[in-house]
Amino acid sequence: MNVLVTGGAGYIGSVCAELLLDEGHKITVYDDLSEGHRSAVDQRARFILGRPEEPGDILKAVETARPEAIVHFAASALVGESMSNPGKYFRNNVANGLKLLEAAVSVGVKKFVFSSTCATYGPPDRIPMTEDLPQRPINPYGESKLMFERMLHWYHELKGLEFVAFRYFNAAGATEKFGEHHRTETHLIPNVLQVALGQAPRCEIFGTDYPTPDGTCIRDYIHVSDLAQAHVLAVAPGKHGFYNLGNGNGYSVREVIRTCEQVSGHKIPTVEKPRRPGDPPRLVASAEKAVRELGWKPRFPKLEDIVATAWAWHEKHPKGYAD
Ligand code: UFG
């Protein structure tokens, strides 16, 4: 298929573009490089430098690529930042997303695959979390992604757009070529591995008084290649709906740090800090629906294996991408 990947220079987008190319799809990447890296764009893909704020830019890119499917990763994606700068989240994730949806409908795109998030649920009533749980986000990031989900629902109802929206839990790990390099790193695993590499003196633990066994937040870490694999399944005709993507295993912040110590062989000094605003205590997926309906099967369900691929990438690219 001819597929337009927005945000294809970013962490998850780059890995997904790589896998779609491996599967024989033709890929155009649209990315403004505000968070992404030019060198994270697979050389086999066509690249369009995006200026999403400029009127007509998104439509022009869609008209140039003439895709059968759009896989939409481009977004602002930091919970903490969204609590201090909500406007950025509603602008990038909702307003620019709407431009893309309108463009998709106007050129007759057959399939729209969207990166949503477990942050759309807020603190869940039960664990593991299934797709039918109420969605009550507690930060603007989750709210902006939920708003886009609702737009997708209406574009399906009213314009017949077939979509798959994936609610990712915590993406982690790397392929041989592409890994996690954010300009300002806030995510737990890369932050901990920076300490292992000797680039930071210690790792901060945000909140030790949560109602969890060791007092730190629990998350469900999912390998970026397994996320990408789900997108490959989703672009096929006939797939439609909302799906969680996670492994169903929760790990606390302290457990993640211990695993990083074991994998890297380095001691990780820590310092305890107050809670980070907007963080729910525990998020663990049930991805049964994706397994059942899409035939999805994670290849890296174990945290050690996920961290090992991240560690291999960071050791090889201690400064991340050059650009
Ligand atoms: N954390 C620390 N120290 C750090 C970094 C993080 O203790 O240096 C804690 C956080 O407070 C949180 C946990 O580690 O409890 C995981 O934090 P991350 O920042 O790695 O990821 P989030 O859980 O905030 O992930 C959220 C959403 C995802 C979304 C992601 C995008 O749950 O759906 O943000 O940034 F994709």
mmCIF file of C-alpha atoms and ligand atoms in Angstrom:
data_model
loop_
_atom_site.group_PDB
_atom_site.id
_atom_site.type_symbol
_atom_site.label_atom_id
_atom_site.label_comp_id
_atom_site.label_asym_id
_atom_site.label_seq_id
_atom_site.Cartn_x
_atom_site.Cartn_y
_atom_site.Cartn_z
ATOM 1 C CA MET A 1 0.000 0.000 0.000
ATOM 2 C CA ASN A 2 0.928 3.610 -0.387
ATOM 3 C CA VAL A 3 1.113 4.882 3.220
ATOM 4 C CA LEU A 4 1.667 8.373 4.630
ATOM 5 C CA VAL A 5 3.345 8.257 8.050
ATOM 6 C CA THR A 6 3.078 11.519 9.983
ATOM 7 C CA GLY A 7 5.693 11.838 12.703
ATOM 8 C CA GLY A 8 7.769 9.201 10.927
ATOM 9 C CA ALA A 9 11.002 10.859 12.149
ATOM 10 C CA GLY A 10 9.979 10.349 15.759
ATOM 11 C CA TYR A 11 10.546 7.421 18.075
ATOM 12 C CA ILE A 12 7.583 5.153 17.363
ATOM 13 C CA GLY A 13 6.959 6.531 13.864
ATOM 14 C CA SER A 14 10.490 5.731 12.669
ATOM 15 C CA VAL A 15 10.228 2.114 13.790
ATOM 16 C CA CYS A 16 6.787 1.747 12.258
ATOM 17 C CA ALA A 17 7.952 3.205 8.927
ATOM 18 C CA GLU A 18 10.883 0.766 8.958
ATOM 19 C CA LEU A 19 8.581 -2.211 9.470
ATOM 20 C CA LEU A 20 6.024 -1.060 6.880
ATOM 21 C CA LEU A 21 8.891 -0.726 4.374
ATOM 22 C CA ASP A 22 10.171 -4.201 5.282
ATOM 23 C CA GLU A 23 6.666 -5.469 4.515
ATOM 24 C CA GLY A 24 6.817 -3.933 1.036
ATOM 25 C CA HIS A 25 4.686 -0.825 1.553
ATOM 26 C CA LYS A 26 5.566 2.486 -0.097
ATOM 27 C CA ILE A 27 6.114 5.146 2.555
ATOM 28 C CA THR A 28 6.035 8.927 2.643
ATOM 29 C CA VAL A 29 7.074 10.482 5.953
ATOM 30 C CA TYR A 30 5.641 13.890 6.908
ATOM 31 C CA ASP A 31 7.410 15.411 9.916
ATOM 32 C CA ASP A 32 8.247 18.958 11.045
ATOM 33 C CA LEU A 33 11.386 17.691 12.861
ATOM 34 C CA SER A 34 10.430 19.652 15.998
ATOM 35 C CA GLU A 35 10.834 16.433 17.975
ATOM 36 C CA GLY A 36 11.886 14.021 15.248
ATOM 37 C CA HIS A 37 15.287 13.579 13.615
ATOM 38 C CA ARG A 38 16.041 13.604 9.879
ATOM 39 C CA SER A 39 18.428 10.681 10.364
ATOM 40 C CA ALA A 40 15.617 8.645 11.953
ATOM 41 C CA VAL A 41 13.770 8.648 8.622
ATOM 42 C CA ASP A 42 14.363 5.351 6.871
ATOM 43 C CA GLN A 43 16.356 5.951 3.682
ATOM 44 C CA ARG A 44 13.836 3.957 1.659
ATOM 45 C CA ALA A 45 11.047 6.453 2.511
ATOM 46 C CA ARG A 46 10.178 9.686 0.741
ATOM 47 C CA PHE A 47 10.425 12.639 3.174
ATOM 48 C CA ILE A 48 8.293 15.777 3.294
ATOM 49 C CA LEU A 49 9.388 18.446 5.778
ATOM 50 C CA GLY A 50 6.134 19.552 7.374
ATOM 51 C CA ARG A 51 5.035 23.021 8.421
ATOM 52 C CA PRO A 52 1.712 21.988 9.952
ATOM 53 C CA GLU A 53 0.931 25.485 11.272
ATOM 54 C CA GLU A 54 1.044 26.931 7.751
ATOM 55 C CA PRO A 55 -2.363 27.000 6.070
ATOM 56 C CA GLY A 56 -2.658 24.302 3.404
ATOM 57 C CA ASP A 57 0.608 22.543 4.276
ATOM 58 C CA ILE A 58 -0.978 19.344 5.571
ATOM 59 C CA LEU A 59 -3.447 19.149 2.685
ATOM 60 C CA LYS A 60 -0.603 19.695 0.201
ATOM 61 C CA ALA A 61 1.387 16.834 1.733
ATOM 62 C CA VAL A 62 -1.607 14.498 1.584
ATOM 63 C CA GLU A 63 -2.303 15.492 -2.022
ATOM 64 C CA THR A 64 1.360 14.917 -2.915
ATOM 65 C CA ALA A 65 1.532 11.488 -1.276
ATOM 66 C CA ARG A 66 -1.970 10.379 -2.434
ATOM 67 C CA PRO A 67 -1.926 7.646 0.235
ATOM 68 C CA GLU A 68 -4.313 4.725 0.571
ATOM 69 C CA ALA A 69 -3.627 4.775 4.311
ATOM 70 C CA ILE A 70 -2.427 7.379 6.808
ATOM 71 C CA VAL A 71 -0.647 6.315 9.980
ATOM 72 C CA HIS A 72 -0.717 9.337 12.266
ATOM 73 C CA PHE A 73 1.994 9.575 14.929
ATOM 74 C CA ALA A 74 2.801 13.302 14.793
ATOM 75 C CA ALA A 75 1.843 14.777 18.156
ATOM 76 C CA SER A 76 3.081 16.298 21.359
ATOM 77 C CA ALA A 77 3.333 13.433 23.824
ATOM 78 C CA LEU A 78 4.562 14.461 27.262
ATOM 79 C CA VAL A 79 2.172 14.243 30.180
ATOM 80 C CA GLY A 80 4.181 16.619 32.388
ATOM 81 C CA GLU A 81 4.575 19.283 29.683
ATOM 82 C CA SER A 82 0.857 19.132 28.901
ATOM 83 C CA MET A 83 0.110 20.166 32.489
ATOM 84 C CA SER A 84 2.125 23.383 32.085
ATOM 85 C CA ASN A 85 1.450 24.107 28.404
ATOM 86 C CA PRO A 86 -2.009 22.718 27.530
ATOM 87 C CA GLY A 87 -2.402 24.982 24.489
ATOM 88 C CA LYS A 88 0.462 23.229 22.713
ATOM 89 C CA TYR A 89 -1.380 19.920 23.115
ATOM 90 C CA PHE A 90 -4.736 21.129 21.863
ATOM 91 C CA ARG A 91 -3.067 22.925 18.918
ATOM 92 C CA ASN A 92 -0.787 20.083 17.795
ATOM 93 C CA ASN A 93 -2.900 17.098 18.656
ATOM 94 C CA VAL A 94 -6.411 18.395 18.017
ATOM 95 C CA ALA A 95 -6.300 21.407 15.656
ATOM 96 C CA ASN A 96 -3.533 20.060 13.385
ATOM 97 C CA GLY A 97 -5.034 16.587 13.630
ATOM 98 C CA LEU A 98 -8.332 17.931 12.339
ATOM 99 C CA LYS A 99 -6.564 19.392 9.295
ATOM 100 C CA LEU A 100 -5.146 15.941 8.585
ATOM 101 C CA LEU A 101 -8.536 14.251 8.960
ATOM 102 C CA GLU A 102 -10.172 16.728 6.592
ATOM 103 C CA ALA A 103 -7.359 16.189 4.080
ATOM 104 C CA ALA A 104 -7.694 12.400 4.420
ATOM 105 C CA VAL A 105 -11.386 12.549 3.607
ATOM 106 C CA SER A 106 -10.877 14.989 0.737
ATOM 107 C CA VAL A 107 -8.411 12.696 -1.101
ATOM 108 C CA GLY A 108 -10.379 9.518 -0.329
ATOM 109 C CA VAL A 109 -7.944 7.828 2.078
ATOM 110 C CA LYS A 110 -9.204 4.317 2.848
ATOM 111 C CA LYS A 111 -7.675 3.731 6.256
ATOM 112 C CA PHE A 112 -6.584 5.984 9.118
ATOM 113 C CA VAL A 113 -4.426 4.518 11.913
ATOM 114 C CA PHE A 114 -4.061 6.713 14.973
ATOM 115 C CA SER A 115 -1.603 6.688 17.899
ATOM 116 C CA SER A 116 -3.796 7.098 20.918
ATOM 117 C CA THR A 117 -2.830 6.385 24.495
ATOM 118 C CA CYS A 118 -3.758 4.776 27.763
ATOM 119 C CA ALA A 119 -3.654 8.332 29.127
ATOM 120 C CA THR A 120 -7.171 8.749 27.648
ATOM 121 C CA TYR A 121 -8.525 6.549 30.490
ATOM 122 C CA GLY A 122 -7.203 8.387 33.518
ATOM 123 C CA PRO A 123 -7.001 6.333 36.722
ATOM 124 C CA PRO A 124 -8.883 3.125 35.887
ATOM 125 C CA ASP A 125 -11.662 1.476 37.891
ATOM 126 C CA ARG A 126 -10.128 -1.931 37.285
ATOM 127 C CA ILE A 127 -6.888 -3.593 36.164
ATOM 128 C CA PRO A 128 -6.140 -4.948 33.590
ATOM 129 C CA MET A 129 -7.744 -2.197 31.543
ATOM 130 C CA THR A 130 -10.066 -3.136 28.697
ATOM 131 C CA GLU A 131 -11.232 -0.798 25.943
ATOM 132 C CA ASP A 132 -14.732 -0.413 27.408
ATOM 133 C CA LEU A 133 -13.543 1.358 30.585
ATOM 134 C CA PRO A 134 -14.720 4.956 30.981
ATOM 135 C CA GLN A 135 -12.306 7.532 29.571
ATOM 136 C CA ARG A 136 -11.639 10.298 32.111
ATOM 137 C CA PRO A 137 -8.203 11.758 31.367
ATOM 138 C CA ILE A 138 -6.443 13.666 34.136
ATOM 139 C CA ASN A 139 -4.052 15.625 31.920
ATOM 140 C CA PRO A 140 -4.393 17.696 28.700
ATOM 141 C CA TYR A 141 -2.259 15.178 26.787
ATOM 142 C CA GLY A 142 -4.777 12.391 27.405
ATOM 143 C CA GLU A 143 -7.669 14.789 26.806
ATOM 144 C CA SER A 144 -6.263 15.908 23.444
ATOM 145 C CA LYS A 145 -5.882 12.291 22.298
ATOM 146 C CA LEU A 146 -9.414 11.503 23.467
ATOM 147 C CA MET A 147 -10.736 14.478 21.508
ATOM 148 C CA PHE A 148 -9.068 13.110 18.398
ATOM 149 C CA GLU A 149 -10.576 9.672 19.058
ATOM 150 C CA ARG A 150 -14.012 11.315 19.184
ATOM 151 C CA MET A 151 -13.353 13.107 15.888
ATOM 152 C CA LEU A 152 -12.374 9.786 14.313
ATOM 153 C CA HIS A 153 -15.630 8.262 15.536
ATOM 154 C CA TRP A 154 -17.651 11.011 13.818
ATOM 155 C CA TYR A 155 -15.628 10.918 10.596
ATOM 156 C CA HIS A 156 -16.364 7.224 10.472
ATOM 157 C CA GLU A 157 -20.079 7.689 11.189
ATOM 158 C CA LEU A 158 -20.565 10.581 8.801
ATOM 159 C CA LYS A 159 -17.876 10.174 6.130
ATOM 160 C CA GLY A 160 -17.285 6.415 6.204
ATOM 161 C CA LEU A 161 -13.589 6.706 7.166
ATOM 162 C CA GLU A 162 -12.315 3.326 8.375
ATOM 163 C CA PHE A 163 -9.910 3.724 11.304
ATOM 164 C CA VAL A 164 -7.916 1.875 13.916
ATOM 165 C CA ALA A 165 -6.986 3.827 17.055
ATOM 166 C CA PHE A 166 -4.336 2.187 19.225
ATOM 167 C CA ARG A 167 -4.187 3.108 22.889
ATOM 168 C CA TYR A 168 -0.524 2.524 23.616
ATOM 169 C CA PHE A 169 0.694 1.824 27.079
ATOM 170 C CA ASN A 170 4.383 2.703 27.654
ATOM 171 C CA ALA A 171 6.491 2.355 24.517
ATOM 172 C CA ALA A 172 10.097 1.287 25.128
ATOM 173 C CA GLY A 173 13.007 -0.520 23.466
ATOM 174 C CA ALA A 174 14.605 -0.104 20.057
ATOM 175 C CA THR A 175 15.386 -1.845 16.782
ATOM 176 C CA GLU A 176 18.967 -2.108 15.535
ATOM 177 C CA LYS A 177 18.581 1.089 13.506
ATOM 178 C CA PHE A 178 16.082 3.236 15.389
ATOM 179 C CA GLY A 179 15.725 4.097 19.062
ATOM 180 C CA GLU A 180 14.439 6.617 21.567
ATOM 181 C CA HIS A 181 16.016 10.072 21.443
ATOM 182 C CA HIS A 182 13.890 12.977 22.615
ATOM 183 C CA ARG A 183 15.448 16.440 22.614
ATOM 184 C CA THR A 184 14.439 16.816 26.231
ATOM 185 C CA GLU A 185 14.213 13.357 27.733
ATOM 186 C CA THR A 186 11.537 12.831 30.356
ATOM 187 C CA HIS A 187 10.799 9.105 29.932
ATOM 188 C CA LEU A 188 11.825 6.679 32.601
ATOM 189 C CA ILE A 189 13.843 4.023 30.728
ATOM 190 C CA PRO A 190 16.048 6.374 28.634
ATOM 191 C CA ASN A 191 16.597 8.538 31.729
ATOM 192 C CA VAL A 192 17.731 5.539 33.756
ATOM 193 C CA LEU A 193 19.972 4.318 30.931
ATOM 194 C CA GLN A 194 21.597 7.759 30.736
ATOM 195 C CA VAL A 195 22.740 7.185 34.314
ATOM 196 C CA ALA A 196 24.056 3.734 33.350
ATOM 197 C CA LEU A 197 26.013 5.387 30.511
ATOM 198 C CA GLY A 198 27.545 7.831 32.986
ATOM 199 C CA GLN A 199 25.779 10.832 31.404
ATOM 200 C CA ALA A 200 23.756 11.706 34.496
ATOM 201 C CA PRO A 201 24.692 11.241 38.152
ATOM 202 C CA ARG A 202 21.408 9.769 39.349
ATOM 203 C CA CYS A 203 17.854 9.002 38.390
ATOM 204 C CA GLU A 204 14.873 10.752 39.947
ATOM 205 C CA ILE A 205 11.903 8.765 41.244
ATOM 206 C CA PHE A 206 8.756 10.873 40.985
ATOM 207 C CA GLY A 207 6.535 9.903 43.900
ATOM 208 C CA THR A 208 7.105 7.168 46.467
ATOM 209 C CA ASP A 209 3.749 7.458 48.254
ATOM 210 C CA TYR A 210 1.427 5.986 45.622
ATOM 211 C CA PRO A 211 -0.989 3.223 46.675
ATOM 212 C CA THR A 212 1.208 0.525 45.070
ATOM 213 C CA PRO A 213 3.323 -2.207 46.762
ATOM 214 C CA ASP A 214 6.571 -0.182 46.690
ATOM 215 C CA GLY A 215 4.957 3.262 46.561
ATOM 216 C CA THR A 216 6.054 4.080 42.988
ATOM 217 C CA CYS A 217 3.939 4.250 39.820
ATOM 218 C CA ILE A 218 3.222 1.104 37.859
ATOM 219 C CA ARG A 219 3.247 1.009 34.046
ATOM 220 C CA ASP A 220 2.918 -1.606 31.313
ATOM 221 C CA TYR A 221 5.977 -1.385 29.027
ATOM 222 C CA ILE A 222 5.566 -2.493 25.439
ATOM 223 C CA HIS A 223 8.305 -2.944 22.845
ATOM 224 C CA VAL A 224 8.259 -0.377 20.056
ATOM 225 C CA SER A 225 8.587 -3.159 17.433
ATOM 226 C CA ASP A 226 5.495 -4.849 18.842
ATOM 227 C CA LEU A 227 3.620 -1.548 18.557
ATOM 228 C CA ALA A 228 4.843 -1.244 14.966
ATOM 229 C CA GLN A 229 3.692 -4.786 14.176
ATOM 230 C CA ALA A 230 0.161 -3.885 15.255
ATOM 231 C CA HIS A 231 0.157 -0.983 12.772
ATOM 232 C CA VAL A 232 1.152 -3.327 9.965
ATOM 233 C CA LEU A 233 -1.868 -5.490 10.828
ATOM 234 C CA ALA A 234 -4.124 -2.438 11.119
ATOM 235 C CA VAL A 235 -3.519 -0.989 7.649
ATOM 236 C CA ALA A 236 -5.133 -4.083 6.079
ATOM 237 C CA PRO A 237 -8.684 -3.441 4.836
ATOM 238 C CA GLY A 238 -11.539 -4.386 7.151
ATOM 239 C CA LYS A 239 -9.749 -3.682 10.447
ATOM 240 C CA HIS A 240 -11.535 -1.047 12.467
ATOM 241 C CA GLY A 241 -11.957 0.157 16.049
ATOM 242 C CA PHE A 242 -10.187 1.018 19.296
ATOM 243 C CA TYR A 243 -7.490 -1.292 20.651
ATOM 244 C CA ASN A 244 -5.199 -1.299 23.671
ATOM 245 C CA LEU A 245 -1.571 -2.263 23.076
ATOM 246 C CA GLY A 246 0.330 -3.461 26.128
ATOM 247 C CA ASN A 247 1.732 -6.677 27.590
ATOM 248 C CA GLY A 248 -0.574 -6.959 30.580
ATOM 249 C CA ASN A 249 2.376 -6.843 33.022
ATOM 250 C CA GLY A 250 2.810 -3.911 35.385
ATOM 251 C CA TYR A 251 6.237 -2.798 36.612
ATOM 252 C CA SER A 252 6.906 -0.146 39.228
ATOM 253 C CA VAL A 253 9.453 2.621 38.729
ATOM 254 C CA ARG A 254 11.752 0.857 41.220
ATOM 255 C CA GLU A 255 11.398 -2.454 39.348
ATOM 256 C CA VAL A 256 12.276 -0.751 36.058
ATOM 257 C CA ILE A 257 15.394 0.763 37.627
ATOM 258 C CA ARG A 258 16.424 -2.652 39.007
ATOM 259 C CA THR A 259 15.939 -4.249 35.588
ATOM 260 C CA CYS A 260 18.066 -1.519 33.978
ATOM 261 C CA GLU A 261 20.792 -2.221 36.561
ATOM 262 C CA GLN A 262 20.723 -5.941 35.760
ATOM 263 C CA VAL A 263 20.714 -5.470 31.988
ATOM 264 C CA SER A 264 23.418 -2.766 31.889
ATOM 265 C CA GLY A 265 25.552 -4.127 34.717
ATOM 266 C CA HIS A 266 25.769 -0.617 36.215
ATOM 267 C CA LYS A 267 24.554 0.573 39.598
ATOM 268 C CA ILE A 268 21.910 3.322 39.233
ATOM 269 C CA PRO A 269 21.888 5.841 42.096
ATOM 270 C CA THR A 270 18.424 7.299 42.714
ATOM 271 C CA VAL A 271 16.890 10.280 44.447
ATOM 272 C CA GLU A 272 13.282 10.407 45.641
ATOM 273 C CA LYS A 273 11.224 13.390 44.456
ATOM 274 C CA PRO A 274 7.597 14.471 44.854
ATOM 275 C CA ARG A 275 4.910 13.123 42.532
ATOM 276 C CA ARG A 276 4.871 14.427 38.940
ATOM 277 C CA PRO A 277 1.531 16.167 38.298
ATOM 278 C CA GLY A 278 -0.807 14.257 35.982
ATOM 279 C CA ASP A 279 0.593 10.752 36.663
ATOM 280 C CA PRO A 280 -1.987 8.026 37.425
ATOM 281 C CA PRO A 281 -0.673 5.459 39.967
ATOM 282 C CA ARG A 282 -1.187 2.302 37.907
ATOM 283 C CA LEU A 283 -1.844 1.613 34.200
ATOM 284 C CA VAL A 284 -1.835 -1.987 32.970
ATOM 285 C CA ALA A 285 -3.416 -3.143 29.713
ATOM 286 C CA SER A 286 -5.569 -5.945 28.607
ATOM 287 C CA ALA A 287 -4.731 -6.237 24.902
ATOM 288 C CA GLU A 288 -6.943 -9.316 24.458
ATOM 289 C CA LYS A 289 -9.014 -7.533 21.836
ATOM 290 C CA ALA A 290 -5.994 -6.800 19.601
ATOM 291 C CA VAL A 291 -4.820 -10.405 20.000
ATOM 292 C CA ARG A 292 -8.264 -11.772 19.141
ATOM 293 C CA GLU A 293 -9.340 -9.445 16.370
ATOM 294 C CA LEU A 294 -6.063 -8.375 14.732
ATOM 295 C CA GLY A 295 -4.015 -11.517 15.362
ATOM 296 C CA TRP A 296 -1.425 -9.400 17.195
ATOM 297 C CA LYS A 297 1.240 -11.231 19.200
ATOM 298 C CA PRO A 298 3.983 -9.316 21.040
ATOM 299 C CA ARG A 299 7.457 -10.731 20.410
ATOM 300 C CA PHE A 300 9.112 -9.011 23.394
ATOM 301 C CA PRO A 301 6.729 -9.388 26.341
ATOM 302 C CA LYS A 302 9.502 -9.482 28.980
ATOM 303 C CA LEU A 303 10.777 -6.222 30.461
ATOM 304 C CA GLU A 304 14.417 -7.499 30.498
ATOM 305 C CA ASP A 305 14.248 -8.095 26.740
ATOM 306 C CA ILE A 306 12.700 -4.693 26.098
ATOM 307 C CA VAL A 307 15.336 -2.931 28.205
ATOM 308 C CA ALA A 308 18.122 -4.998 26.577
ATOM 309 C CA THR A 309 17.210 -3.668 23.117
ATOM 310 C CA ALA A 310 17.068 -0.098 24.463
ATOM 311 C CA TRP A 311 20.449 -0.551 26.176
ATOM 312 C CA ALA A 312 22.031 -1.958 22.977
ATOM 313 C CA TRP A 313 20.819 1.087 21.027
ATOM 314 C CA HIS A 314 21.951 3.636 23.615
ATOM 315 C CA GLU A 315 25.363 1.988 23.952
ATOM 316 C CA LYS A 316 25.783 2.210 20.181
ATOM 317 C CA HIS A 317 24.373 5.760 20.006
ATOM 318 C CA PRO A 318 25.378 7.332 23.345
ATOM 319 C CA LYS A 319 24.422 10.795 22.092
ATOM 320 C CA GLY A 320 21.365 9.578 20.185
ATOM 321 C CA TYR A 321 20.900 10.854 16.635
ATOM 322 C CA ALA A 322 23.377 13.397 15.335
ATOM 323 C CA ASP A 323 20.669 15.854 14.254
HETATM 324 N N1 UFG B 1 9.400 8.630 36.063
HETATM 325 C C1 UFG B 1 10.317 8.774 37.086
HETATM 326 N N2 UFG B 1 11.520 9.349 36.784
HETATM 327 C C2 UFG B 1 11.854 9.772 35.541
HETATM 328 C C3 UFG B 1 10.898 9.616 34.519
HETATM 329 C C4 UFG B 1 9.690 9.049 34.810
HETATM 330 O O1 UFG B 1 10.060 8.406 38.226
HETATM 331 O O2 UFG B 1 12.953 10.287 35.340
HETATM 332 C C5 UFG B 1 8.137 7.963 36.359
HETATM 333 C C6 UFG B 1 6.921 8.778 35.988
HETATM 334 O O3 UFG B 1 6.562 9.653 37.006
HETATM 335 C C7 UFG B 1 5.905 7.685 35.698
HETATM 336 C C8 UFG B 1 6.745 6.519 35.146
HETATM 337 O O4 UFG B 1 8.075 6.806 35.555
HETATM 338 O O5 UFG B 1 5.336 7.268 36.896
HETATM 339 C C9 UFG B 1 6.722 6.440 33.632
HETATM 340 O O6 UFG B 1 6.934 7.749 33.113
HETATM 341 P P1 UFG B 1 7.224 8.060 31.592
HETATM 342 O O7 UFG B 1 7.461 9.516 31.490
HETATM 343 O O8 UFG B 1 8.274 7.137 31.076
HETATM 344 O O9 UFG B 1 5.880 7.648 30.833
HETATM 345 P P2 UFG B 1 4.332 7.980 31.232
HETATM 346 O O10 UFG B 1 3.792 6.897 32.062
HETATM 347 O O11 UFG B 1 4.211 9.386 31.674
HETATM 348 O O12 UFG B 1 3.637 7.766 29.819
HETATM 349 C C10 UFG B 1 2.691 8.616 29.357
HETATM 350 C C11 UFG B 1 1.455 7.908 28.850
HETATM 351 C C12 UFG B 1 1.727 7.193 27.594
HETATM 352 C C13 UFG B 1 2.339 8.133 26.646
HETATM 353 C C14 UFG B 1 3.571 8.704 27.209
HETATM 354 C C15 UFG B 1 4.129 9.703 26.262
HETATM 355 O O13 UFG B 1 0.968 7.034 29.811
HETATM 356 O O14 UFG B 1 0.521 6.741 27.050
HETATM 357 O O15 UFG B 1 3.271 9.384 28.380
HETATM 358 O O16 UFG B 1 5.094 10.466 26.823
HETATM 359 F F1 UFG B 1 2.565 7.563 25.446
#
